[in-house]
Every structure is written in structure tokens, then in C-alpha cells.
Amino acid sequence: MNLTLYVWRQANAKAPGKMERYEAKGISPDMSFLEMLDVTNEQLIKQGIEPIVFDHDCREGICGMCSQVINGVPHGPEELVTVCQLHMRRFNDGDTIFIEPWRSKAFPIEKDLMVDRGAFDRIMQAYGYTSITCGGAPDANDHPIPKWQLDRAMDAAECIGCGACVAACPNASGMLFTAAKVAHLNMLPQGKPEGARRVKAMIAAHDLEGFGNCTNHYECEAACPKGVKTAFISYLNKELIKALPKGAQD
């Protein structure tokens, strides 16, 4: 296939950016979207043009690094897939494709399609962990957990922190990410002792980073490549309401 690409090019967060037009030629329908960009970059290098900078790592839909808005949709037109899992057979010969980075004050652009998602790391550092000693595996198994509760915690833990929820939200809110990270710990016995501290600390970190508030647009759930549900945001709000009366010392 031969494709026309309009790609956002920007030197850094402070420099002005613009869409640049490129031709991607000889693209196999069996390539992934990132492989198509690899081939395009090889063609650009031969032409003496600086290659397109984009984030990637595992290319298996696990790491969440491949953050791109494709034709206005985070991770592209396929549901429940990341950019690295999107294949070119989803497009047709002669198509025009627009490729942009995540758009959020909390995700400043590093270069071209690469953004700094350190804000998510700082939310996790605020209390996205447990400091409770649970003992070894046999001791941990002594805590009976109902299957429905375990399943819900695992559903929350599926979040890979890619940031598609932020890119899709009109408010650039990171509440779905924060809710998932709170829920998968607070729903389990090992996470409950620090639940009140965790929810307050992680929401405070979320707001400090400049993310917007949730106003129930549900775009985050639609864009999430792992299908994390907005029901976890409701759970987060309930946990916060319960935590507030416990006082600042918690």
C-alpha cells in the first residue's frame, strides 16, 4: 500500500509544532502501525529528513508506551488494542492518516509524538504501593478473598498506564488511571490497611500534576485499550468520601 501521512513534528515542549506531510510507500497490510512508521523513517533517512520520534518498547500491548492519536482517536480505530497491535490491514491503499501525540498539560511533548508521562509515575510514587509486610506466598494465601472481589481487583490491575484515557478526555483527566491504581490495591486485604491514606495521597498528586476533573464523558473507557471501566472512578469517589473523615493524619 501507499499512504499519505500527516505527522505532528515538534522539537520540544516550548517550540512551535506543525503537521508535516510524508509519503509511506510499499507498506504491507501485515505490518503493525509501528512497523509502518519504522519503514517510513527508513525512507525519510534516505531522503536526508530527520526521522519521526515516537515512543515504543514491548510492541506486545503490555507496556503502554506507543502513545499516538491516529485520525483523532487514541491508539487508532480498533477497540481494545494499542498502537503496536494495530495492523495496516485496517487501512486501505491511498488512505490519508493523521498522527498526533497525546494532548495534555500534564503530558508535555518531548519531541514529535513522544510525551513525558512522568506525571503518572509521580501519582504512583504518592501511594501506589503497599508497605504492609504480608509474609511469603503461603502466608498471603491464608487471606481468603471472594472470587468476585479478586476478579474486580484484577480488572483494575489491567491498566497499563498508557495515558489514552487522558488523551481522550475533554478535560484531560487522569481519573481512570488513578482510580484503577487505587482500586486494585484497596480491594484486596493487603491494601486495605493503608486505603484511606492511599486514596487521599494519589488524588492529591493527580490534581497537583494539572490533570482535569472527571465530568462523566466516558471517553476514557471507550479509548482504554484494556477496557478498564469508569465504575472504578465511582469506587474511587466512595473511597475518598470514606477517607476524608479520618483526618489529615491518615
C-alpha positions as CSV (number, residue, x, y, z in Angstrom):
1,M,0.0,0.0,0.0
2,N,1.0,3.6,-0.5
3,L,-0.3,6.0,2.2
4,T,-0.2,9.7,2.9
5,L,0.8,10.6,6.5
6,Y,0.3,13.9,8.2
7,V,2.6,13.7,11.3
8,W,2.9,16.2,14.2
9,R,6.5,17.4,14.3
10,Q,7.7,19.4,17.3
11,A,11.3,19.9,18.6
12,N,10.3,20.2,22.3
13,A,7.6,21.4,24.6
14,K,8.5,25.0,24.1
15,A,9.0,25.0,20.4
16,P,6.1,25.5,18.0
17,G,4.9,22.4,16.2
18,K,3.0,21.6,13.0
19,M,1.8,18.8,10.8
20,E,4.2,17.6,8.2
21,R,3.1,15.6,5.1
22,Y,5.0,12.4,4.2
23,E,4.5,9.5,1.8
24,A,4.7,6.0,3.1
25,K,5.3,3.6,0.2
26,G,5.3,-0.1,-0.2
27,I,3.6,-0.8,3.1
28,S,2.5,-4.4,3.7
29,P,-1.0,-4.9,5.2
30,D,0.6,-7.4,7.6
31,M,2.8,-4.7,9.2
32,S,1.8,-3.2,12.6
33,F,1.4,0.5,12.7
34,L,4.7,1.0,14.4
35,E,6.4,-1.2,11.7
36,M,4.9,1.1,9.1
37,L,6.5,4.1,11.0
38,D,9.8,2.2,11.0
39,V,9.7,1.8,7.2
40,T,8.7,5.4,6.8
41,N,11.6,6.5,8.9
42,E,14.0,4.5,6.8
43,Q,12.6,6.2,3.7
44,L,13.0,9.7,5.4
45,I,16.6,9.0,6.4
46,K,17.4,8.1,2.8
47,Q,15.9,11.5,1.8
48,G,18.0,13.3,4.4
49,I,15.0,14.1,6.6
50,E,15.1,13.7,10.3
51,P,13.1,10.5,11.3
52,I,9.9,10.8,13.3
53,V,10.4,10.4,17.0
54,F,7.8,8.1,18.7
55,D,7.7,6.0,21.9
56,H,7.7,2.2,21.9
57,D,9.0,-0.7,23.9
58,C,7.5,-4.2,24.1
59,R,5.3,-4.0,21.0
60,E,3.1,-6.6,22.6
61,G,0.3,-4.4,24.0
62,I,1.7,-4.6,27.5
63,C,3.9,-1.6,28.3
64,G,1.6,1.2,27.0
65,M,4.5,3.2,25.5
66,C,3.1,3.5,22.0
67,S,1.0,6.6,22.7
68,Q,-0.4,8.1,19.5
69,V,-3.6,9.7,18.4
70,I,-4.5,8.3,15.0
71,N,-7.1,10.0,12.9
72,G,-8.4,11.7,16.1
73,V,-8.6,8.5,18.2
74,P,-6.1,7.5,20.9
75,H,-4.5,4.2,19.7
76,G,-6.4,4.3,16.5
77,P,-9.7,3.0,15.1
78,E,-9.6,-0.6,16.6
79,E,-11.1,-1.1,20.0
80,L,-9.2,-2.7,22.9
81,V,-5.8,-2.6,21.1
82,T,-2.7,-0.4,21.5
83,V,-0.9,1.2,18.5
84,C,1.6,-1.6,18.3
85,Q,-1.3,-4.1,18.0
86,L,-3.0,-2.1,15.2
87,H,-2.2,-3.6,11.8
88,M,-2.2,-1.8,8.5
89,R,-4.8,-4.1,7.1
90,R,-7.2,-1.8,9.0
91,F,-6.4,0.9,6.4
92,N,-6.7,1.0,2.6
93,D,-4.3,1.8,-0.2
94,G,-4.3,5.5,-0.8
95,D,-5.6,6.4,2.7
96,T,-4.6,9.6,4.4
97,I,-3.6,9.1,8.1
98,F,-3.2,11.9,10.7
99,I,-0.9,11.1,13.6
100,E,-0.5,13.2,16.7
101,P,0.8,12.9,20.3
102,W,-1.3,12.8,23.5
103,R,-2.6,16.3,24.2
104,S,-2.5,17.3,27.9
105,K,-0.9,20.0,30.1
106,A,0.3,17.1,32.3
107,F,2.0,15.3,29.4
108,P,4.4,17.9,27.9
109,I,5.7,17.0,24.4
110,E,9.4,15.9,24.4
111,K,9.6,15.6,20.7
112,D,7.2,14.8,17.8
113,L,5.0,12.0,19.0
114,M,6.8,11.4,22.3
115,V,5.4,12.9,25.5
116,D,6.6,12.9,29.1
117,R,4.2,10.8,31.2
118,G,6.2,11.2,34.4
119,A,3.0,12.6,36.0
120,F,1.7,9.0,36.1
121,D,4.9,7.9,37.8
122,R,4.6,10.6,40.5
123,I,1.0,9.6,41.2
124,M,2.2,6.0,41.8
125,Q,5.0,7.3,44.0
126,A,2.5,9.2,46.1
127,Y,1.0,5.9,47.4
128,G,0.5,3.4,44.5
129,Y,2.0,0.6,46.6
130,T,1.7,-1.3,49.9
131,S,4.1,-1.1,52.8
132,I,2.4,-3.8,54.7
133,T,4.5,-7.0,55.3
134,C,2.4,-9.9,54.1
135,G,4.9,-12.6,54.5
136,G,5.7,-15.2,51.9
137,A,3.4,-16.8,49.3
138,P,1.9,-19.4,51.7
139,D,1.1,-16.6,54.3
140,A,-0.5,-14.5,51.6
141,N,-2.7,-17.4,50.6
142,D,-4.1,-17.5,54.2
143,H,-6.2,-14.5,53.4
144,P,-9.4,-15.7,51.8
145,I,-10.7,-13.4,49.0
146,P,-14.1,-13.9,47.3
147,K,-13.7,-14.6,43.6
148,W,-15.8,-11.6,42.6
149,Q,-13.6,-9.3,44.6
150,L,-10.4,-10.8,43.2
151,D,-11.8,-10.5,39.6
152,R,-12.6,-6.8,40.1
153,A,-9.2,-6.1,41.5
154,M,-7.6,-7.9,38.5
155,D,-9.8,-5.9,36.1
156,A,-8.4,-2.7,37.7
157,A,-4.9,-4.1,37.6
158,E,-5.1,-4.4,33.8
159,C,-4.4,-0.7,33.4
160,I,-1.1,-0.3,31.7
161,G,-0.7,3.4,32.3
162,C,-0.6,4.3,28.6
163,G,-2.5,7.6,29.0
164,A,-5.1,7.1,26.4
165,C,-7.8,8.0,29.0
166,V,-6.1,11.4,29.4
167,A,-5.8,11.9,25.6
168,A,-9.5,11.0,25.0
169,C,-11.0,13.1,27.9
170,P,-12.2,16.6,27.0
171,N,-10.8,17.7,30.5
172,A,-7.6,15.8,30.1
173,S,-8.5,14.0,33.3
174,G,-6.3,11.1,34.7
175,M,-9.1,9.9,37.0
176,L,-9.5,6.5,35.3
177,F,-5.8,5.7,35.7
178,T,-5.8,6.9,39.3
179,A,-9.0,5.0,40.1
180,A,-7.6,1.8,38.6
181,K,-4.4,2.0,40.6
182,V,-6.2,2.8,43.8
183,A,-8.9,0.1,43.3
184,H,-6.6,-2.9,42.5
185,L,-4.9,-2.3,45.9
186,N,-7.8,-1.1,48.1
187,M,-10.0,-4.0,47.0
188,L,-7.6,-6.6,48.4
189,P,-6.9,-7.4,52.1
190,Q,-3.2,-6.5,51.8
191,G,-4.1,-3.0,50.6
192,K,-7.0,-2.1,52.9
193,P,-4.9,-1.0,56.0
194,E,-3.5,1.9,54.0
195,G,-6.6,2.5,51.9
196,A,-7.5,5.9,53.3
197,R,-4.0,7.3,53.1
198,R,-3.6,5.9,49.6
199,V,-6.7,7.4,48.0
200,K,-6.1,10.9,49.5
201,A,-2.4,10.9,48.5
202,M,-3.0,9.7,45.0
203,I,-5.9,12.1,44.3
204,A,-3.8,15.0,45.7
205,A,-0.9,14.0,43.4
206,H,-3.3,13.7,40.4
207,D,-4.6,17.3,41.0
208,L,-1.1,18.7,41.6
209,E,0.0,17.4,38.2
210,G,-2.6,19.5,36.4
211,F,-5.0,16.8,35.2
212,G,-8.6,17.9,34.8
213,N,-11.6,16.6,36.8
214,C,-13.9,13.8,35.7
215,T,-17.3,15.0,34.3
216,N,-18.6,11.7,33.1
217,H,-18.0,11.9,29.4
218,Y,-17.0,8.2,29.3
219,E,-14.4,8.8,26.5
220,C,-11.7,7.4,28.8
221,E,-13.5,4.0,29.0
222,A,-14.0,4.0,25.2
223,A,-10.4,4.7,24.5
224,C,-8.8,2.4,27.1
225,P,-7.0,-0.5,25.2
226,K,-7.6,-2.8,28.2
227,G,-11.3,-2.0,28.7
228,V,-10.9,-0.5,32.2
229,K,-14.4,0.6,33.3
230,T,-15.4,4.0,34.6
231,A,-17.1,2.1,37.5
232,F,-13.7,2.3,39.2
233,I,-13.9,6.1,39.3
234,S,-17.2,5.7,41.3
235,Y,-15.3,3.3,43.6
236,L,-12.5,5.9,43.9
237,N,-15.0,8.6,44.9
238,K,-16.6,6.4,47.5
239,E,-13.2,5.5,49.0
240,L,-12.4,9.2,49.2
241,I,-15.7,10.1,50.9
242,K,-14.9,7.3,53.5
243,A,-11.3,8.5,53.9
244,L,-11.9,12.2,54.5
245,P,-13.5,12.0,58.0
246,K,-10.4,10.0,59.1
247,G,-8.4,13.2,59.4
248,A,-5.1,14.5,57.9
249,Q,-3.0,12.1,60.0
250,D,-4.3,9.2,57.8
